[in-house]
CSV table of C-alpha atoms and ligand atoms in Angstrom, one decimal:
chain,number,residue,atom,x,y,z
M,1,MET,CA,123.6,107.4,120.7
M,2,ILE,CA,120.9,109.8,119.5
M,3,ASP,CA,121.9,113.3,118.6
M,4,ASP,CA,119.2,115.4,120.1
M,5,SER,CA,120.3,118.6,118.4
M,6,THR,CA,119.3,117.4,115.0
M,7,SER,CA,116.1,118.5,113.3
M,8,ARG,CA,116.2,115.9,110.6
M,9,PRO,CA,116.5,112.1,110.5
M,10,THR,CA,120.0,111.2,111.5
M,11,ASP,CA,122.3,108.6,110.1
M,12,CYS,CA,119.9,106.2,108.6
M,13,PHE,CA,119.4,104.2,105.4
M,14,VAL,CA,115.9,105.6,105.1
M,15,ARG,CA,115.2,109.2,104.4
M,16,GLN,CA,112.3,111.5,103.7
M,17,THR,CA,112.2,112.9,100.1
M,18,PRO,CA,109.5,115.0,98.3
M,19,ALA,CA,108.2,111.7,96.9
M,20,GLY,CA,108.0,110.1,100.3
M,21,LEU,CA,110.2,107.8,102.4
M,22,TYR,CA,113.1,106.5,100.4
M,23,CYS,CA,115.3,103.5,101.2
M,24,ASP,CA,118.6,104.3,99.6
M,25,PRO,CA,120.3,100.9,99.4
M,26,GLY,CA,117.1,99.2,98.5
M,27,GLY,CA,116.2,101.7,95.8
M,28,PHE,CA,112.5,101.8,96.8
M,29,TYR,CA,110.0,104.1,98.3
M,30,VAL,CA,107.4,103.3,101.0
M,31,ASP,CA,103.9,104.5,100.0
M,32,PRO,CA,105.3,107.1,97.5
M,33,MET,CA,103.3,110.1,96.8
M,34,ARG,CA,104.1,110.1,93.1
M,35,PRO,CA,104.9,107.4,90.5
M,36,VAL,CA,108.3,105.8,91.1
M,37,ASP,CA,110.2,102.8,89.9
M,38,ARG,CA,109.8,100.6,93.0
M,39,ALA,CA,107.1,101.1,95.6
M,40,VAL,CA,106.6,99.2,98.8
M,41,VAL,CA,102.9,99.7,99.8
M,42,THR,CA,101.5,99.4,103.3
M,43,HIS,CA,97.8,99.1,102.4
M,44,ALA,CA,95.2,99.6,99.8
M,45,HIS,CA,93.9,103.1,100.6
M,46,SER,CA,94.3,105.5,97.8
M,47,ASP,CA,96.6,107.9,99.7
M,48,HIS,CA,99.1,105.1,100.3
M,49,ALA,CA,98.7,102.9,97.3
M,50,ARG,CA,99.0,105.4,94.4
M,51,VAL,CA,98.7,104.2,90.8
M,52,GLY,CA,101.4,104.8,88.2
M,53,SER,CA,104.5,103.2,89.7
M,54,ARG,CA,106.3,100.5,87.8
M,55,HIS,CA,106.7,97.8,90.5
M,56,TYR,CA,104.8,97.3,93.7
M,57,LEU,CA,105.6,95.1,96.7
M,58,ALA,CA,102.8,94.5,99.2
M,59,ALA,CA,101.6,92.1,101.8
M,60,GLU,CA,99.9,89.0,100.4
M,61,PRO,CA,96.6,89.4,102.4
M,62,SER,CA,96.1,92.8,100.6
M,63,ARG,CA,96.0,91.0,97.2
M,64,HIS,CA,92.3,91.3,96.5
M,65,VAL,CA,91.7,94.8,97.9
M,66,LEU,CA,94.9,96.2,96.3
M,67,SER,CA,94.8,94.7,92.9
M,68,GLY,CA,91.2,96.0,92.6
M,69,ARG,CA,92.6,99.5,92.8
M,70,MET,CA,95.6,99.1,90.6
M,71,ALA,CA,95.8,99.4,86.8
M,72,GLY,CA,95.7,96.0,85.1
M,73,ASP,CA,99.3,96.2,83.9
M,74,ALA,CA,100.8,97.1,87.2
M,75,ASP,CA,103.7,94.8,88.3
M,76,LEU,CA,102.5,93.6,91.7
M,77,GLN,CA,104.5,91.3,93.9
M,78,TRP,CA,103.1,89.8,97.1
M,79,LEU,CA,104.9,88.8,100.3
M,80,PRO,CA,103.2,86.9,103.2
M,81,TYR,CA,103.3,88.5,106.6
M,82,GLY,CA,106.5,87.7,108.4
M,83,GLN,CA,108.4,86.4,105.4
M,84,THR,CA,111.5,88.3,104.2
M,85,ILE,CA,112.8,89.4,100.9
M,86,THR,CA,116.2,91.0,100.2
M,87,VAL,CA,116.1,94.2,98.1
M,88,GLY,CA,119.5,95.7,97.4
M,89,GLY,CA,120.9,94.3,100.6
M,90,VAL,CA,118.0,95.5,102.6
M,91,THR,CA,115.9,92.8,104.3
M,92,VAL,CA,112.2,93.7,104.0
M,93,SER,CA,109.2,92.1,105.7
M,94,PHE,CA,105.6,92.9,106.4
M,95,HIS,CA,103.8,92.7,109.7
M,96,PRO,CA,100.1,93.2,110.4
M,97,SER,CA,99.2,96.8,111.3
M,98,GLY,CA,95.6,96.1,112.2
M,99,HIS,CA,94.3,99.0,110.1
M,100,MET,CA,92.4,97.1,107.4
M,101,LEU,CA,92.6,93.8,105.5
M,102,GLY,CA,96.2,93.2,104.4
M,103,ALA,CA,97.5,96.4,106.0
M,104,ALA,CA,101.1,96.1,106.9
M,105,GLN,CA,103.9,97.7,108.8
M,106,VAL,CA,107.1,97.6,106.7
M,107,ARG,CA,110.2,96.4,108.5
M,108,MET,CA,113.5,97.1,106.9
M,109,GLU,CA,116.9,96.0,108.1
M,110,TYR,CA,120.2,97.1,106.8
M,111,ARG,CA,123.6,96.5,108.4
M,112,GLY,CA,122.1,95.9,111.8
M,113,GLN,CA,119.8,98.9,111.8
M,114,VAL,CA,116.0,98.2,111.8
M,115,VAL,CA,113.5,100.8,110.6
M,116,VAL,CA,109.7,100.1,110.9
M,117,VAL,CA,107.2,102.2,109.0
M,118,THR,CA,103.8,101.7,110.6
M,119,GLY,CA,101.6,102.9,107.7
M,120,ASP,CA,98.1,103.5,109.2
M,121,TYR,CA,97.5,101.3,112.2
M,122,LYS,CA,95.3,100.6,115.1
M,123,ILE,CA,95.5,98.4,118.2
M,124,ASP,CA,91.7,98.0,118.6
M,125,ASP,CA,89.9,94.7,117.9
M,126,ASP,CA,88.8,94.2,114.3
M,127,PRO,CA,87.4,90.9,113.1
M,128,THR,CA,88.1,91.8,109.5
M,129,CYS,CA,91.9,91.9,109.7
M,130,GLN,CA,94.8,90.5,111.5
M,131,PRO,CA,95.7,92.4,114.7
M,132,TRP,CA,98.6,94.9,115.0
M,133,ALA,CA,101.8,93.2,116.3
M,134,PRO,CA,104.6,95.3,117.8
M,135,VAL,CA,107.9,95.1,116.0
M,136,GLN,CA,111.2,96.0,117.8
M,137,CYS,CA,113.2,98.6,115.9
M,138,HIS,CA,115.8,101.3,116.1
M,139,VAL,CA,113.7,103.8,114.2
M,140,LEU,CA,109.9,103.8,114.3
M,141,VAL,CA,108.1,105.9,111.6
M,142,THR,CA,104.6,106.3,113.0
M,143,GLU,CA,101.5,107.9,111.6
M,144,SER,CA,99.8,110.5,113.9
M,145,THR,CA,96.4,111.1,112.2
M,146,PHE,CA,94.8,111.3,115.7
M,147,GLY,CA,97.9,112.4,117.6
M,148,LEU,CA,96.2,114.7,120.0
M,149,PRO,CA,95.3,113.9,123.7
M,150,VAL,CA,91.6,114.6,122.9
M,151,TYR,CA,91.4,111.5,120.8
M,152,ARG,CA,90.7,108.6,123.0
M,153,TRP,CA,88.5,105.9,121.6
M,154,PRO,CA,85.7,104.4,123.6
M,155,ASP,CA,85.4,100.7,123.9
M,156,SER,CA,84.5,99.5,120.4
M,157,THR,CA,82.2,96.7,121.6
M,158,ALA,CA,80.1,99.3,123.4
M,159,GLU,CA,80.2,101.6,120.4
M,160,PHE,CA,79.0,98.8,118.1
M,161,ALA,CA,76.2,98.1,120.6
M,162,SER,CA,75.2,101.8,120.3
M,163,ILE,CA,75.2,101.5,116.5
M,164,ASN,CA,72.8,98.5,116.7
M,165,ALA,CA,70.6,100.2,119.3
M,166,TRP,CA,70.3,103.2,117.0
M,167,TRP,CA,69.4,100.9,114.1
M,168,ARG,CA,66.7,99.3,116.2
M,169,GLN,CA,65.3,102.7,117.1
M,170,CYS,CA,65.2,103.6,113.4
M,171,ARG,CA,63.5,100.4,112.6
M,172,ASP,CA,60.9,100.9,115.3
M,173,ALA,CA,60.2,104.4,114.0
M,174,GLY,CA,59.7,103.1,110.5
M,175,LYS,CA,62.9,104.7,109.2
M,176,CYS,CA,65.9,103.5,107.2
M,177,ALA,CA,69.2,103.8,108.9
M,178,VAL,CA,72.0,105.2,106.8
M,179,LEU,CA,75.5,104.7,108.2
M,180,TYR,CA,78.5,106.3,106.5
M,181,GLY,CA,82.0,104.8,106.5
M,182,TYR,CA,84.9,104.8,104.1
M,183,ALA,CA,84.3,102.4,101.2
M,184,VAL,CA,87.0,99.9,101.8
M,185,GLY,CA,88.2,99.0,105.3
M,186,LYS,CA,85.9,100.9,107.6
M,187,SER,CA,82.6,99.8,105.9
M,188,GLN,CA,83.6,96.1,106.2
M,189,ARG,CA,84.5,96.5,109.8
M,190,LEU,CA,81.1,98.2,110.4
M,191,ILE,CA,79.2,95.5,108.6
M,192,ALA,CA,81.0,92.8,110.6
M,193,GLY,CA,79.7,94.6,113.8
M,194,LEU,CA,76.1,94.9,112.6
M,195,ASP,CA,73.4,92.7,114.2
M,196,ASP,CA,71.6,91.5,111.0
M,197,SER,CA,68.7,90.1,113.0
M,198,ILE,CA,67.4,93.7,113.1
M,199,GLY,CA,66.9,94.0,109.4
M,200,PRO,CA,68.5,93.6,106.0
M,201,ILE,CA,71.7,95.4,105.1
M,202,TYR,CA,72.1,97.3,101.8
M,203,THR,CA,75.2,98.9,100.5
M,204,HIS,CA,76.5,101.6,98.3
M,205,GLY,CA,78.2,100.3,95.2
M,206,ALA,CA,81.7,101.3,96.3
M,207,VAL,CA,81.1,99.6,99.7
M,208,GLU,CA,79.9,96.4,98.0
M,209,LYS,CA,83.0,96.3,95.8
M,210,GLY,CA,85.0,96.4,99.0
M,211,ASN,CA,82.8,93.6,100.5
M,212,GLU,CA,83.5,91.4,97.4
M,213,ALA,CA,87.3,91.9,97.8
M,214,TYR,CA,87.0,91.0,101.5
M,215,ARG,CA,84.9,87.9,100.9
M,216,ALA,CA,87.3,86.8,98.1
M,217,SER,CA,90.1,87.1,100.7
M,218,GLY,CA,88.2,84.7,103.1
M,219,VAL,CA,86.7,87.3,105.4
M,220,SER,CA,83.1,86.4,106.4
M,221,LEU,CA,80.7,89.3,106.4
M,222,GLN,CA,77.0,89.5,107.0
M,223,ASP,CA,74.8,89.2,103.9
M,224,THR,CA,74.6,92.5,102.0
M,225,GLN,CA,73.0,93.6,98.8
M,226,ALA,CA,74.1,96.6,96.7
M,227,VAL,CA,71.3,99.1,96.2
M,228,ALA,CA,72.2,99.4,92.5
M,229,SER,CA,71.9,95.7,92.0
M,230,LEU,CA,68.2,95.5,93.1
M,231,SER,CA,65.7,95.0,90.3
M,232,GLN,CA,62.9,96.2,92.4
M,233,LYS,CA,62.9,98.8,95.0
M,234,PRO,CA,62.5,97.1,98.4
M,235,ASP,CA,60.8,98.5,101.4
M,236,TYR,CA,63.7,100.3,103.1
M,237,ARG,CA,61.9,100.8,106.4
M,238,GLY,CA,63.9,99.0,109.1
M,239,ALA,CA,66.8,98.4,106.8
M,240,MET,CA,70.5,99.5,107.2
M,241,VAL,CA,72.3,101.2,104.3
M,242,VAL,CA,76.1,101.4,104.6
M,243,ALA,CA,77.3,104.1,102.3
M,244,VAL,CA,80.3,106.3,101.6
M,245,PRO,CA,80.4,109.7,103.3
M,246,SER,CA,80.2,111.6,100.1
M,247,ALA,CA,76.7,110.2,99.5
M,248,HIS,CA,75.4,112.4,102.4
M,249,GLY,CA,73.1,115.2,101.3
M,250,THR,CA,72.8,113.8,97.7
M,251,PRO,CA,69.7,112.9,95.7
M,252,TRP,CA,70.9,109.2,95.9
M,253,LEU,CA,69.4,109.1,99.4
M,254,ARG,CA,65.8,109.9,98.3
M,255,ARG,CA,65.0,106.3,97.4
M,256,PHE,CA,65.3,105.3,101.0
M,257,GLY,CA,62.3,107.4,102.2
M,258,ARG,CA,62.5,108.5,105.8
M,259,ILE,CA,66.1,108.1,107.0
M,260,SER,CA,68.3,108.7,110.0
M,261,THR,CA,72.0,109.2,109.2
M,262,ALA,CA,75.1,108.4,111.2
M,263,MET,CA,78.8,108.7,110.6
M,264,ALA,CA,81.4,106.2,112.0
M,265,SER,CA,84.8,107.8,112.4
M,266,GLY,CA,87.5,108.9,114.8
M,267,TRP,CA,86.6,112.5,114.1
M,268,MET,CA,83.2,111.9,115.7
M,269,ALA,CA,85.1,112.1,119.0
M,270,VAL,CA,85.0,115.8,118.6
M,271,ARG,CA,81.6,117.5,118.7
M,272,GLY,CA,82.3,120.0,116.0
M,273,ALA,CA,83.0,117.4,113.4
M,274,ARG,CA,79.6,115.9,113.8
M,275,ARG,CA,77.9,119.3,113.5
M,276,ARG,CA,79.8,120.1,110.3
M,277,ARG,CA,78.8,116.8,108.8
M,278,SER,CA,75.2,117.4,109.8
M,279,VAL,CA,74.5,113.8,110.5
M,280,ASP,CA,72.0,112.7,113.1
M,281,ARG,CA,74.4,110.5,115.0
M,282,GLY,CA,78.2,110.1,115.3
M,283,PHE,CA,79.9,106.9,116.4
M,284,VAL,CA,83.5,106.9,117.4
M,285,ILE,CA,84.9,104.0,115.4
M,286,SER,CA,88.4,104.6,114.0
M,287,ASP,CA,90.9,102.4,112.2
M,288,HIS,CA,93.8,104.5,113.5
M,289,VAL,CA,95.6,104.6,116.8
M,290,ASP,CA,94.3,107.1,119.4
M,291,TRP,CA,96.6,109.1,121.7
M,292,PRO,CA,97.0,106.4,124.4
M,293,SER,CA,97.5,103.5,121.9
M,294,LEU,CA,100.1,105.6,120.0
M,295,GLN,CA,102.1,105.9,123.2
M,296,LEU,CA,101.6,102.2,123.9
M,297,ALA,CA,102.9,101.3,120.4
M,298,VAL,CA,106.1,103.4,121.0
M,299,GLN,CA,106.6,101.7,124.4
M,300,GLN,CA,106.2,98.2,122.9
M,301,CYS,CA,108.4,98.8,119.8
M,302,ARG,CA,111.2,100.3,122.0
M,303,PRO,CA,112.7,102.5,119.2
M,304,GLU,CA,115.8,104.7,119.8
M,305,SER,CA,114.1,107.3,117.6
M,306,VAL,CA,110.6,108.0,116.5
M,307,TRP,CA,109.8,109.8,113.3
M,308,VAL,CA,106.3,111.2,113.3
M,309,THR,CA,104.3,111.7,110.1
M,310,HIS,CA,100.8,111.8,108.6
M,311,GLY,CA,99.0,114.1,111.0
M,312,TYR,CA,99.8,115.9,114.2
M,313,SER,CA,103.5,115.3,113.8
M,314,ALA,CA,104.8,118.2,115.7
M,315,VAL,CA,102.5,117.7,118.7
M,316,VAL,CA,103.4,114.0,119.0
M,317,ALA,CA,107.1,114.6,118.6
M,318,ARG,CA,107.2,117.3,121.2
M,319,TYR,CA,105.3,115.1,123.7
M,320,LEU,CA,107.5,112.1,123.1
M,321,ASN,CA,110.6,114.3,123.6
M,322,GLU,CA,109.1,115.6,126.9
M,323,THR,CA,108.7,112.0,128.0
M,324,GLY,CA,112.3,111.1,127.2
M,325,VAL,CA,111.8,109.4,123.8
M,326,HIS,CA,113.8,111.0,121.0
M,327,ALA,CA,111.3,112.0,118.3
M,328,ILE,CA,111.2,114.3,115.3
M,329,PRO,CA,108.3,115.4,113.1
M,330,LEU,CA,108.9,114.5,109.4
M,331,GLU,CA,108.7,117.3,107.0
M,332,GLY,CA,106.7,116.8,103.8
M,333,GLY,CA,104.4,114.1,105.3
M,334,ARG,CA,100.8,114.2,104.3
M,335,SER,CA,98.7,116.5,106.3
M,336,VAL,CA,95.5,115.6,108.0
M,337,GLY,CA,92.9,116.0,105.3
M,338,SER,CA,94.3,113.5,102.9
M,339,ASP,CA,93.6,110.3,104.8
M,340,ASP,CA,91.0,107.7,104.5
M,341,ASP,CA,89.6,108.4,108.0
M,342,VAL,CA,89.1,112.0,107.2
M,343,ASP,CA,85.4,112.8,106.8
M,344,SER,CA,84.8,116.3,107.9
M,345,ALA,CA,82.9,118.2,105.2
M,346,ASP,CA,85.8,120.5,104.3
M,347,ASP,CA,88.4,117.8,104.0
M,348,GLY,CA,87.0,115.3,101.6
M,349,ASP,CA,87.2,111.6,101.9
M,350,GLY,CA,90.0,110.4,99.7
M,351,ASP,CA,90.2,110.6,96.0
M,352,ASP,CA,88.3,107.6,94.6
M,353,GLN,CA,85.4,105.2,94.9
M,354,GLU,CA,83.3,107.9,96.6
M,355,ALA,CA,80.8,108.9,94.0
M,356,PRO,CA,77.2,107.7,94.8
M,357,SER,CA,76.1,105.1,92.4
Q,401,ZN,ZN1,94.5,103.9,105.5
């Protein structure tokens, strides 16, 4: 039975340390925050897959996106979704988290106890990656980037229709549409949702690098051209440019002439975030669970205990406890502001691949 009086993870073979979640019998960390001997990595974003560790284990479908980020001499090991490997007596497997190409939940089983670490995840449709699949477990370690009741995503099909309608308006007004999304993951999902009968699609260099990794992995994307690769400046009127958020407000945009700008992010669900970003439009497209889908995930995984990390941990844990699900916020998890879907002006956008080129 669960001991409700505890304020820390109870009797479990996984524990939180200053370097991140550590599996004692396996001798490995999940998404460590500093270089370690053995890292199990949920996905290729820089705040989860940090460079400098000796050995990495990750899901096979993340091979192209992840190896592009890692130093050439990193020892990388790949495991297909659903297959198991035994590390120090711990059975480890990866299961799709629906967050981006190759993103995985990590399932660990030791002496009959099952712990699942979600990494970043979403339940929404995304044609560029495998969908999230619930994994039954005793302990569910869930992210909570958008763990507030205010975050409820609109239907993404309708949201993509709004993006294309905005692009058409830009074209008809003789403008270039500039759409911001994180370089790897979000941008490819956005491109997959663009109606390329409206006009040509151009990309920021970091976005195109992500496109190449996706295409190399077998994901089909609309035709795109990196702005930096063009020998002659095209007529950008009516075009779509997909760029990283940090390009906003920089001289890099001048080449496009008259532009309209938009940001695609979960943070756009809140009016103030759009104002701080000073973009013309905001579209609510997130690669994380919103409040209702986080609750749904907990129901479907049926854990005895939920550990909440990466965001609004205390709020989510308190709510779950009120609804009869034992939950605790993890100390030392990353705060909102370090994640890939963070794009408010004061929080930054991650730590790499963001410089305009
Ligand atoms: Zn991520």
